[in-house]
PDB file of C-alpha atoms and ligand atoms in Angstrom:
ATOM      1  CA  MET A 143       0.141  -0.003  -0.198  1.00 71.00           C
ATOM      2  CA  ALA A 144       1.122   3.561  -0.137  1.00 92.00           C
ATOM      3  CA  ASP A 145       0.145   7.241  -0.805  1.00 97.00           C
ATOM      4  CA  ILE A 146      -0.188   8.813  -4.303  1.00 98.00           C
ATOM      5  CA  VAL A 147       1.377  12.108  -5.185  1.00 98.00           C
ATOM      6  CA  LEU A 148       0.657  14.245  -7.889  1.00 98.00           C
ATOM      7  CA  ASP A 149       2.703  17.400  -8.218  1.00 98.00           C
ATOM      8  CA  GLN A 150       1.957  19.801 -10.605  1.00 98.00           C
ATOM      9  CA  VAL A 151       1.318  17.357 -13.036  1.00 98.00           C
ATOM     10  CA  SER A 152       0.622  18.300 -16.549  1.00 98.00           C
ATOM     11  CA  LYS A 153      -0.248  16.153 -20.079  1.00 98.00           C
ATOM     12  CA  LYS A 154       0.182  17.501 -23.448  1.00 98.00           C
ATOM     13  CA  TYR A 155      -0.410  15.417 -26.025  1.00 98.00           C
ATOM     14  CA  PRO A 156       1.819  15.061 -29.323  1.00 97.00           C
ATOM     15  CA  ASP A 157      -1.171  16.906 -31.382  1.00 97.00           C
ATOM     16  CA  GLY A 158      -0.909  19.228 -28.729  1.00 97.00           C
ATOM     17  CA  THR A 159      -3.826  19.014 -26.794  1.00 97.00           C
ATOM     18  CA  VAL A 160      -3.298  19.674 -23.235  1.00 98.00           C
ATOM     19  CA  ALA A 161      -5.508  17.305 -21.713  1.00 98.00           C
ATOM     20  CA  VAL A 162      -4.103  18.075 -17.468  1.00 98.00           C
ATOM     21  CA  ARG A 163      -2.618  21.224 -16.780  1.00 98.00           C
ATOM     22  CA  ASP A 164      -0.896  22.064 -13.000  1.00 97.00           C
ATOM     23  CA  VAL A 165      -2.403  19.223 -11.025  1.00 98.00           C
ATOM     24  CA  ASP A 166      -1.424  19.197  -7.618  1.00 98.00           C
ATOM     25  CA  LEU A 167      -3.750  16.459  -5.785  1.00 98.00           C
ATOM     26  CA  THR A 168      -2.286  13.546  -2.357  1.00 97.00           C
ATOM     27  CA  ILE A 169      -4.213  10.746  -2.373  1.00 98.00           C
ATOM     28  CA  ALA A 170      -3.475   9.206   1.244  1.00 97.00           C
ATOM     29  CA  ASP A 171      -2.259   5.897   1.963  1.00 97.00           C
ATOM     30  CA  GLY A 172      -5.842   3.347   1.811  1.00 96.00           C
ATOM     31  CA  GLU A 173      -7.788   6.354   0.689  1.00 97.00           C
ATOM     32  CA  PHE A 174     -10.840   5.400  -2.127  1.00 97.00           C
ATOM     33  CA  VAL A 175     -10.815   8.690  -4.232  1.00 98.00           C
ATOM     34  CA  ILE A 176     -13.333   9.215  -7.040  1.00 97.00           C
ATOM     35  CA  LEU A 177     -12.301  11.558  -9.897  1.00 98.00           C
ATOM     36  CA  VAL A 178     -15.192  12.766 -11.664  1.00 97.00           C
ATOM     37  CA  GLY A 179     -16.117  15.339 -14.289  1.00 95.00           C
ATOM     38  CA  PRO A 180     -17.596  15.609 -17.761  1.00 95.00           C
ATOM     39  CA  SER A 181     -16.298  13.662 -20.502  1.00 95.00           C
ATOM     40  CA  GLY A 182     -12.979  15.382 -22.151  1.00 97.00           C
ATOM     41  CA  CYS A 183     -11.917  16.531 -18.198  1.00 97.00           C
ATOM     42  CA  GLY A 184      -8.916  14.474 -18.087  1.00 98.00           C
ATOM     43  CA  LYS A 185     -10.091  11.872 -15.972  1.00 98.00           C
ATOM     44  CA  SER A 186      -8.743   8.906 -18.139  1.00 97.00           C
ATOM     45  CA  THR A 187      -5.794  10.948 -18.680  1.00 98.00           C
ATOM     46  CA  THR A 188      -4.602  11.277 -15.041  1.00 98.00           C
ATOM     47  CA  LEU A 189      -5.481   8.180 -14.066  1.00 98.00           C
ATOM     48  CA  ASN A 190      -3.413   6.429 -16.830  1.00 97.00           C
ATOM     49  CA  MET A 191      -0.594   8.889 -16.024  1.00 98.00           C
ATOM     50  CA  ILE A 192      -0.715   6.991 -12.093  1.00 98.00           C
ATOM     51  CA  ALA A 193      -0.600   3.561 -13.986  1.00 97.00           C
ATOM     52  CA  GLY A 194       2.239   4.699 -16.387  1.00 97.00           C
ATOM     53  CA  LEU A 195       0.193   3.884 -19.796  1.00 96.00           C
ATOM     54  CA  GLU A 196       0.691   7.489 -20.666  1.00 97.00           C
ATOM     55  CA  ASP A 197       3.917   9.631 -20.156  1.00 96.00           C
ATOM     56  CA  ILE A 198       4.030  13.144 -17.560  1.00 97.00           C
ATOM     57  CA  SER A 199       4.761  15.715 -19.445  1.00 98.00           C
ATOM     58  CA  SER A 200       5.631  18.156 -16.367  1.00 98.00           C
ATOM     59  CA  GLY A 201       5.171  17.515 -12.790  1.00 98.00           C
ATOM     60  CA  GLU A 202       6.082  14.754 -10.570  1.00 98.00           C
ATOM     61  CA  LEU A 203       4.273  11.760  -9.387  1.00 98.00           C
ATOM     62  CA  ARG A 204       5.005  10.113  -6.527  1.00 98.00           C
ATOM     63  CA  ILE A 205       4.111   6.412  -5.388  1.00 97.00           C
ATOM     64  CA  GLY A 206       4.452   5.630  -1.754  1.00 95.00           C
ATOM     65  CA  GLY A 207       7.171   8.428  -1.577  1.00 95.00           C
ATOM     66  CA  GLU A 208       9.002   7.523  -4.141  1.00 95.00           C
ATOM     67  CA  ARG A 209       9.189   9.021  -7.685  1.00 97.00           C
ATOM     68  CA  VAL A 210       8.057   6.753 -10.224  1.00 97.00           C
ATOM     69  CA  ASN A 211       7.618   9.206 -13.778  1.00 97.00           C
ATOM     70  CA  ASP A 212      10.148   7.233 -15.311  1.00 96.00           C
ATOM     71  CA  LYS A 213       9.041   3.836 -14.356  1.00 96.00           C
ATOM     72  CA  ALA A 214       7.600   1.084 -16.305  1.00 96.00           C
ATOM     73  CA  PRO A 215       4.051   0.312 -15.282  1.00 93.00           C
ATOM     74  CA  ARG A 216       4.688  -3.254 -14.793  1.00 89.00           C
ATOM     75  CA  ASP A 217       7.280  -1.724 -11.843  1.00 93.00           C
ATOM     76  CA  ARG A 218       4.662   0.344 -10.061  1.00 95.00           C
ATOM     77  CA  ASP A 219       2.924  -2.612  -8.453  1.00 93.00           C
ATOM     78  CA  ILE A 220      -0.580  -0.788  -9.618  1.00 95.00           C
ATOM     79  CA  ALA A 221      -3.480  -2.951 -10.525  1.00 93.00           C
ATOM     80  CA  MET A 222      -5.802  -1.420 -13.237  1.00 93.00           C
ATOM     81  CA  VAL A 223      -9.599  -2.290 -14.230  1.00 93.00           C
ATOM     82  CA  PHE A 224     -11.866  -1.015 -17.138  1.00 87.00           C
ATOM     83  CA  GLN A 225     -14.832  -0.545 -18.245  1.00 84.00           C
ATOM     84  CA  SER A 226     -13.852  -4.001 -20.609  1.00 80.00           C
ATOM     85  CA  TYR A 227     -12.966  -6.880 -18.793  1.00 77.00           C
ATOM     86  CA  ALA A 228      -9.997  -8.894 -20.954  1.00 85.00           C
ATOM     87  CA  LEU A 229     -10.615 -12.421 -19.096  1.00 94.00           C
ATOM     88  CA  TYR A 230      -9.398 -15.115 -20.479  1.00 95.00           C
ATOM     89  CA  PRO A 231     -12.049 -17.144 -22.331  1.00 95.00           C
ATOM     90  CA  ASN A 232     -10.315 -20.676 -21.878  1.00 96.00           C
ATOM     91  CA  MET A 233     -10.080 -20.505 -18.016  1.00 97.00           C
ATOM     92  CA  THR A 234     -12.484 -20.421 -15.365  1.00 97.00           C
ATOM     93  CA  VAL A 235     -12.836 -18.032 -12.982  1.00 97.00           C
ATOM     94  CA  ARG A 236     -10.790 -19.662 -10.167  1.00 97.00           C
ATOM     95  CA  GLU A 237      -7.956 -19.938 -13.320  1.00 97.00           C
ATOM     96  CA  ASN A 238      -8.401 -16.582 -14.606  1.00 97.00           C
ATOM     97  CA  MET A 239      -7.982 -15.014 -11.235  1.00 97.00           C
ATOM     98  CA  ALA A 240      -4.853 -17.209 -10.086  1.00 97.00           C
ATOM     99  CA  PHE A 241      -3.203 -16.003 -13.524  1.00 95.00           C
ATOM    100  CA  PRO A 242      -1.127 -13.249 -11.950  1.00 92.00           C
ATOM    101  CA  LEU A 243      -0.319 -15.510  -8.990  1.00 95.00           C
ATOM    102  CA  LYS A 244       1.072 -17.688 -11.438  1.00 95.00           C
ATOM    103  CA  LEU A 245       3.271 -15.106 -12.870  1.00 92.00           C
ATOM    104  CA  ALA A 246       4.396 -14.337 -10.000  1.00 90.00           C
ATOM    105  CA  LYS A 247       5.502 -17.749  -8.858  1.00 94.00           C
ATOM    106  CA  LEU A 248       3.504 -18.576  -5.833  1.00 95.00           C
ATOM    107  CA  ASP A 249       2.994 -21.887  -4.296  1.00 96.00           C
ATOM    108  CA  LYS A 250       0.037 -23.626  -4.804  1.00 96.00           C
ATOM    109  CA  ALA A 251      -1.833 -23.343  -1.262  1.00 97.00           C
ATOM    110  CA  THR A 252      -0.791 -19.514  -1.290  1.00 96.00           C
ATOM    111  CA  ILE A 253      -2.776 -19.140  -4.535  1.00 97.00           C
ATOM    112  CA  ASP A 254      -5.598 -20.928  -3.338  1.00 96.00           C
ATOM    113  CA  GLU A 255      -6.163 -19.022  -0.436  1.00 95.00           C
ATOM    114  CA  LYS A 256      -5.602 -15.716  -2.274  1.00 94.00           C
ATOM    115  CA  VAL A 257      -8.232 -16.849  -4.992  1.00 96.00           C
ATOM    116  CA  THR A 258     -10.975 -18.469  -2.257  1.00 96.00           C
ATOM    117  CA  GLU A 259     -10.166 -15.276  -0.341  1.00 92.00           C
ATOM    118  CA  ALA A 260     -10.867 -12.862  -2.927  1.00 93.00           C
ATOM    119  CA  ALA A 261     -13.510 -14.831  -4.568  1.00 95.00           C
ATOM    120  CA  LYS A 262     -15.376 -14.851  -0.889  1.00 92.00           C
ATOM    121  CA  VAL A 263     -15.338 -10.796  -0.951  1.00 89.00           C
ATOM    122  CA  LEU A 264     -16.321 -10.769  -4.617  1.00 92.00           C
ATOM    123  CA  GLU A 265     -19.586 -12.947  -4.273  1.00 92.00           C
ATOM    124  CA  LEU A 266     -17.602 -15.585  -7.121  1.00 96.00           C
ATOM    125  CA  THR A 267     -17.386 -18.544  -4.466  1.00 97.00           C
ATOM    126  CA  ALA A 268     -20.152 -20.600  -6.523  1.00 97.00           C
ATOM    127  CA  LEU A 269     -18.474 -19.541  -9.823  1.00 98.00           C
ATOM    128  CA  LEU A 270     -15.055 -20.254  -9.612  1.00 98.00           C
ATOM    129  CA  ASP A 271     -15.238 -23.265 -11.984  1.00 98.00           C
ATOM    130  CA  ARG A 272     -17.143 -21.571 -14.496  1.00 97.00           C
ATOM    131  CA  ARG A 273     -15.453 -19.821 -17.409  1.00 97.00           C
ATOM    132  CA  PRO A 274     -16.191 -16.468 -18.757  1.00 95.00           C
ATOM    133  CA  ALA A 275     -18.654 -16.898 -21.224  1.00 95.00           C
ATOM    134  CA  ASN A 276     -21.099 -18.501 -19.124  1.00 95.00           C
ATOM    135  CA  LEU A 277     -20.863 -15.217 -16.671  1.00 95.00           C
ATOM    136  CA  SER A 278     -23.724 -12.357 -16.424  1.00 91.00           C
ATOM    137  CA  GLY A 279     -21.597  -8.762 -17.297  1.00 90.00           C
ATOM    138  CA  GLY A 280     -21.207  -8.040 -13.710  1.00 90.00           C
ATOM    139  CA  GLN A 281     -20.218 -11.374 -12.822  1.00 94.00           C
ATOM    140  CA  ARG A 282     -17.246 -10.796 -15.596  1.00 93.00           C
ATOM    141  CA  GLN A 283     -16.276  -7.637 -14.357  1.00 92.00           C
ATOM    142  CA  ARG A 284     -16.133  -8.859 -10.495  1.00 94.00           C
ATOM    143  CA  VAL A 285     -13.682 -11.850 -12.073  1.00 96.00           C
ATOM    144  CA  ALA A 286     -12.068  -8.833 -13.499  1.00 95.00           C
ATOM    145  CA  MET A 287     -11.680  -7.081 -10.047  1.00 94.00           C
ATOM    146  CA  GLY A 288     -10.703  -9.742  -8.296  1.00 94.00           C
ATOM    147  CA  ARG A 289      -7.550 -10.796 -11.028  1.00 94.00           C
ATOM    148  CA  ALA A 290      -6.648  -7.405 -10.379  1.00 92.00           C
ATOM    149  CA  ILE A 291      -6.253  -7.516  -6.454  1.00 92.00           C
ATOM    150  CA  VAL A 292      -5.056 -11.040  -5.747  1.00 93.00           C
ATOM    151  CA  ARG A 293      -1.731  -9.964  -5.404  1.00 89.00           C
ATOM    152  CA  SER A 294      -2.625  -6.597  -3.442  1.00 90.00           C
ATOM    153  CA  PRO A 295      -1.252  -4.409  -5.025  1.00 93.00           C
ATOM    154  CA  LYS A 296       0.150  -1.196  -3.989  1.00 94.00           C
ATOM    155  CA  ALA A 297      -2.672   0.956  -5.529  1.00 96.00           C
ATOM    156  CA  PHE A 298      -6.093  -0.266  -7.602  1.00 96.00           C
ATOM    157  CA  LEU A 299      -7.013   1.978 -10.414  1.00 97.00           C
ATOM    158  CA  MET A 300     -10.405   1.697 -11.822  1.00 96.00           C
ATOM    159  CA  ASP A 301     -12.176   3.685 -14.965  1.00 96.00           C
ATOM    160  CA  GLU A 302     -15.676   3.439 -15.488  1.00 94.00           C
ATOM    161  CA  PRO A 303     -15.364   0.006 -13.821  1.00 93.00           C
ATOM    162  CA  LEU A 304     -19.643  -0.768 -14.303  1.00 92.00           C
ATOM    163  CA  SER A 305     -20.365   1.692 -17.385  1.00 90.00           C
ATOM    164  CA  ASN A 306     -21.465  -1.065 -19.094  1.00 87.00           C
ATOM    165  CA  LEU A 307     -23.601  -2.437 -17.029  1.00 89.00           C
ATOM    166  CA  ASP A 308     -27.669  -1.827 -17.227  1.00 90.00           C
ATOM    167  CA  ALA A 309     -28.559   0.607 -14.136  1.00 90.00           C
ATOM    168  CA  LYS A 310     -29.786  -1.892 -11.438  1.00 90.00           C
ATOM    169  CA  LEU A 311     -26.844  -3.969 -11.666  1.00 90.00           C
ATOM    170  CA  ARG A 312     -24.737  -0.685 -11.385  1.00 91.00           C
ATOM    171  CA  VAL A 313     -26.448   0.193  -8.023  1.00 91.00           C
ATOM    172  CA  GLN A 314     -25.835  -3.366  -7.108  1.00 90.00           C
ATOM    173  CA  MET A 315     -21.892  -3.284  -7.951  1.00 91.00           C
ATOM    174  CA  ARG A 316     -21.031  -0.201  -6.135  1.00 93.00           C
ATOM    175  CA  THR A 317     -22.228  -1.872  -2.697  1.00 91.00           C
ATOM    176  CA  VAL A 318     -19.697  -4.955  -3.957  1.00 91.00           C
ATOM    177  CA  VAL A 319     -16.732  -1.926  -5.215  1.00 93.00           C
ATOM    178  CA  SER A 320     -17.307  -0.225  -1.616  1.00 92.00           C
ATOM    179  CA  ARG A 321     -17.129  -3.386   0.258  1.00 90.00           C
ATOM    180  CA  LEU A 322     -13.905  -4.509  -1.769  1.00 91.00           C
ATOM    181  CA  GLN A 323     -11.852  -1.052  -0.995  1.00 93.00           C
ATOM    182  CA  LYS A 324     -12.799  -1.541   2.765  1.00 92.00           C
ATOM    183  CA  ARG A 325     -11.731  -5.164   3.299  1.00 89.00           C
ATOM    184  CA  LEU A 326      -8.827  -4.798   1.339  1.00 89.00           C
ATOM    185  CA  GLY A 327      -8.067  -1.163   2.769  1.00 93.00           C
ATOM    186  CA  THR A 328      -5.749  -0.755  -0.591  1.00 95.00           C
ATOM    187  CA  THR A 329      -5.288   3.134  -1.836  1.00 97.00           C
ATOM    188  CA  THR A 330      -8.300   3.463  -4.850  1.00 97.00           C
ATOM    189  CA  VAL A 331      -8.433   5.991  -7.541  1.00 98.00           C
ATOM    190  CA  TYR A 332     -12.142   5.230  -9.352  1.00 97.00           C
ATOM    191  CA  VAL A 333     -12.713   7.006 -12.344  1.00 97.00           C
ATOM    192  CA  THR A 334     -16.590   8.204 -13.362  1.00 96.00           C
ATOM    193  CA  HIS A 335     -18.705  10.759 -15.214  1.00 93.00           C
ATOM    194  CA  ASP A 336     -21.270   9.281 -13.073  1.00 92.00           C
ATOM    195  CA  GLN A 337     -22.287  11.660 -10.373  1.00 91.00           C
ATOM    196  CA  THR A 338     -24.405   9.687  -8.324  1.00 91.00           C
ATOM    197  CA  GLU A 339     -21.475   7.031  -8.236  1.00 93.00           C
ATOM    198  CA  ALA A 340     -19.371   9.928  -7.216  1.00 94.00           C
ATOM    199  CA  MET A 341     -21.250  10.855  -4.430  1.00 92.00           C
ATOM    200  CA  THR A 342     -21.917   7.161  -3.376  1.00 92.00           C
ATOM    201  CA  LEU A 343     -18.628   5.360  -3.148  1.00 93.00           C
ATOM    202  CA  GLY A 344     -15.287   7.037  -2.263  1.00 93.00           C
ATOM    203  CA  ASP A 345     -13.725   8.876   1.165  1.00 94.00           C
ATOM    204  CA  ARG A 346     -13.347  11.998  -1.237  1.00 96.00           C
ATOM    205  CA  VAL A 347     -14.559  13.377  -4.330  1.00 97.00           C
ATOM    206  CA  VAL A 348     -12.011  15.230  -7.081  1.00 97.00           C
ATOM    207  CA  ILE A 349     -14.217  17.019  -9.474  1.00 96.00           C
ATOM    208  CA  MET A 350     -12.055  17.641 -12.769  1.00 97.00           C
ATOM    209  CA  ARG A 351     -12.821  20.546 -15.333  1.00 96.00           C
ATOM    210  CA  ALA A 352     -10.761  21.163 -18.300  1.00 97.00           C
ATOM    211  CA  GLY A 353      -8.089  19.365 -17.394  1.00 98.00           C
ATOM    212  CA  ALA A 354      -7.696  21.114 -13.634  1.00 97.00           C
ATOM    213  CA  VAL A 355      -9.106  20.108 -10.266  1.00 97.00           C
ATOM    214  CA  GLN A 356     -11.702  21.941  -9.807  1.00 94.00           C
ATOM    215  CA  GLN A 357     -12.961  20.697  -6.198  1.00 94.00           C
ATOM    216  CA  VAL A 358     -11.969  18.555  -3.834  1.00 95.00           C
ATOM    217  CA  GLY A 359     -14.149  16.898  -0.909  1.00 94.00           C
ATOM    218  CA  GLU A 360     -16.243  14.518   0.983  1.00 93.00           C
ATOM    219  CA  PRO A 361     -19.197  14.121  -0.776  1.00 90.00           C
ATOM    220  CA  GLN A 362     -21.275  15.213   1.815  1.00 85.00           C
ATOM    221  CA  ASN A 363     -19.610  18.202   1.739  1.00 83.00           C
ATOM    222  CA  LEU A 364     -19.458  18.639  -2.122  1.00 79.00           C
ATOM    223  CA  TYR A 365     -23.495  18.098  -1.879  1.00 59.00           C
ATOM    224  CA  ASP A 366     -23.923  20.730   0.371  1.00 51.00           C
ATOM    225  CA  HIS A 367     -21.951  23.179  -1.413  1.00 47.00           C
ATOM    226  CA  PRO A 368     -22.138  22.117  -5.865  1.00 43.00           C
TER     227      PRO A 368
HETATM  228  P1  LIG B 212     -13.252   7.811 -22.784  1.00 74.25           P
HETATM  229  O1  LIG B 212     -14.428   7.213 -22.079  1.00 74.25           O
HETATM  230  O2  LIG B 212     -12.464   8.054 -21.561  1.00 74.25           O
HETATM  231  O3  LIG B 212     -13.861   9.571 -22.925  1.00 74.25           O
HETATM  232  P2  LIG B 212     -13.004   8.072 -25.125  1.00 74.25           P
HETATM  233  O4  LIG B 212     -13.933   7.077 -25.688  1.00 74.25           O
HETATM  234  O5  LIG B 212     -12.542   9.854 -25.261  1.00 74.25           O
HETATM  235  O6  LIG B 212     -12.553   7.625 -23.834  1.00 74.25           O
HETATM  236  O7  LIG B 212     -11.312   8.024 -25.770  1.00 74.25           O
HETATM  237  C1  LIG B 212     -11.119   6.562 -26.070  1.00 74.25           C
HETATM  238  C2  LIG B 212      -9.478   6.490 -26.488  1.00 74.25           C
HETATM  239  O8  LIG B 212      -9.134   7.555 -27.190  1.00 74.25           O
HETATM  240  C3  LIG B 212      -8.181   6.671 -25.519  1.00 74.25           C
HETATM  241  O9  LIG B 212      -7.304   5.547 -25.609  1.00 74.25           O
HETATM  242  C4  LIG B 212      -7.808   8.226 -25.937  1.00 74.25           C
HETATM  243  O10 LIG B 212      -6.622   8.018 -25.425  1.00 74.25           O
HETATM  244  C5  LIG B 212      -7.917   8.167 -26.951  1.00 74.25           C
HETATM  245  N1  LIG B 212      -8.412   9.602 -27.655  1.00 74.25           N
HETATM  246  C6  LIG B 212      -9.475  10.451 -26.887  1.00 74.25           C
HETATM  247  N2  LIG B 212      -9.271  11.705 -27.545  1.00 74.25           N
HETATM  248  C7  LIG B 212      -8.500  11.633 -28.314  1.00 74.25           C
HETATM  249  C8  LIG B 212      -7.956  12.681 -29.722  1.00 74.25           C
HETATM  250  N3  LIG B 212      -8.168  13.872 -29.580  1.00 74.25           N
HETATM  251  N4  LIG B 212      -6.916  12.276 -30.246  1.00 74.25           N
HETATM  252  C9  LIG B 212      -6.375  11.021 -29.722  1.00 74.25           C
HETATM  253  N5  LIG B 212      -6.773  10.216 -29.521  1.00 74.25           N
HETATM  254  C10 LIG B 212      -7.782  10.702 -28.558  1.00 74.25           C
HETATM  255  P1  LIG B 213     -11.892  12.050 -20.111  1.00 74.25           P
HETATM  256  O1  LIG B 213     -11.806  10.427 -19.391  1.00 74.25           O
HETATM  257  O2  LIG B 213     -11.874  13.107 -18.828  1.00 74.25           O
HETATM  258  O3  LIG B 213     -13.228  11.719 -20.905  1.00 74.25           O
HETATM  259  P2  LIG B 213      -9.293  12.530 -21.292  1.00 74.25           P
HETATM  260  O4  LIG B 213      -8.305  11.953 -20.305  1.00 74.25           O
HETATM  261  O5  LIG B 213      -9.505  10.919 -22.244  1.00 74.25           O
HETATM  262  O6  LIG B 213     -10.809  12.615 -20.488  1.00 74.25           O
HETATM  263  O7  LIG B 213      -8.853  13.417 -22.257  1.00 74.25           O
HETATM  264  C1  LIG B 213      -9.153  14.836 -21.962  1.00 74.25           C
HETATM  265  C2  LIG B 213      -8.601  15.426 -22.835  1.00 74.25           C
HETATM  266  O8  LIG B 213      -7.523  14.875 -23.998  1.00 74.25           O
HETATM  267  C3  LIG B 213      -9.528  15.271 -24.382  1.00 74.25           C
HETATM  268  O9  LIG B 213      -9.716  16.326 -24.779  1.00 74.25           O
HETATM  269  C4  LIG B 213      -9.474  14.043 -25.390  1.00 74.25           C
HETATM  270  O10 LIG B 213      -9.851  14.636 -26.574  1.00 74.25           O
HETATM  271  C5  LIG B 213      -7.950  14.465 -24.830  1.00 74.25           C
HETATM  272  N1  LIG B 213      -6.983  13.540 -25.446  1.00 74.25           N
HETATM  273  C6  LIG B 213      -7.083  11.971 -25.118  1.00 74.25           C
HETATM  274  N2  LIG B 213      -6.422  11.035 -25.647  1.00 74.25           N
HETATM  275  C7  LIG B 213      -5.847  11.727 -26.557  1.00 74.25           C
HETATM  276  C8  LIG B 213      -4.564  11.468 -26.917  1.00 74.25           C
HETATM  277  N3  LIG B 213      -4.163  10.138 -27.464  1.00 74.25           N
HETATM  278  N4  LIG B 213      -4.409  12.475 -28.424  1.00 74.25           N
HETATM  279  C9  LIG B 213      -4.729  13.596 -28.345  1.00 74.25           C
HETATM  280  N5  LIG B 213      -5.764  14.120 -27.121  1.00 74.25           N
HETATM  281  C10 LIG B 213      -6.194  13.439 -26.664  1.00 74.25           C
END
């Protein structure tokens, strides 16, 4: 686990678009922060810079006190989940979730233990032997989350993870995501354009607009002073 610090971070794409401008943001160890704002305001770019999927044009990014501007994504020890879940179709739920742990060469007993625990929190225990084709969208997204978090990353990043789900499932999944984050206590950054999601999920909400941070606060305070 680790804190995440953005110190005057900006992103200018090669075509000249300034997607993120001078963002200062400190996310505490274990905190659950939501980035919210209209399409194009720089949420995904911000998240991708934290993950290392986009270079930072200027400023400094620190994870757990260490400058990571030039660190490759795989060396940042960060897990990420997107709106489309890329599960391995020929593997069962159990095998999908165990895969990152096998790559990390953990022993079988430890892998079983971690997968069992993740499945319990995500309510996937009864589905462990199914393949992705035989799961609903919400179930698949839970498997994707399970696969992301089994190796206990320093931070957990989610980009609109519920936006492909129907409205009812989205509401159910909010509870699952909150519970998962509380249980893990992993520093989490969650991107959404859905205001309700932003106000109900996290410890703190960061409202972005035109590449800048417009407002930061706890959900109830933002709600009182929009
Ligand atoms: P989002 O759901 O985050 O709004 P978009 O549909 O805007 O995503 O973007 C999808 C992909 O297209 C992303 O990989 C993004 O980096 C890229 N993209 C978005 N806008 C541009 C642009 N103006 N020029 C080039 N690529 C872009
Ligand atoms: P959001 O996630 O809030 O929808 P993005 O971070 O995807 O916003 O995009 C922020 C801005 O950067 C938008 O104007 C978008 O068009 C632009 N953008 C995103 N990706 C690229 C890219 N690869 N090249 C050029 N511009 C991009």
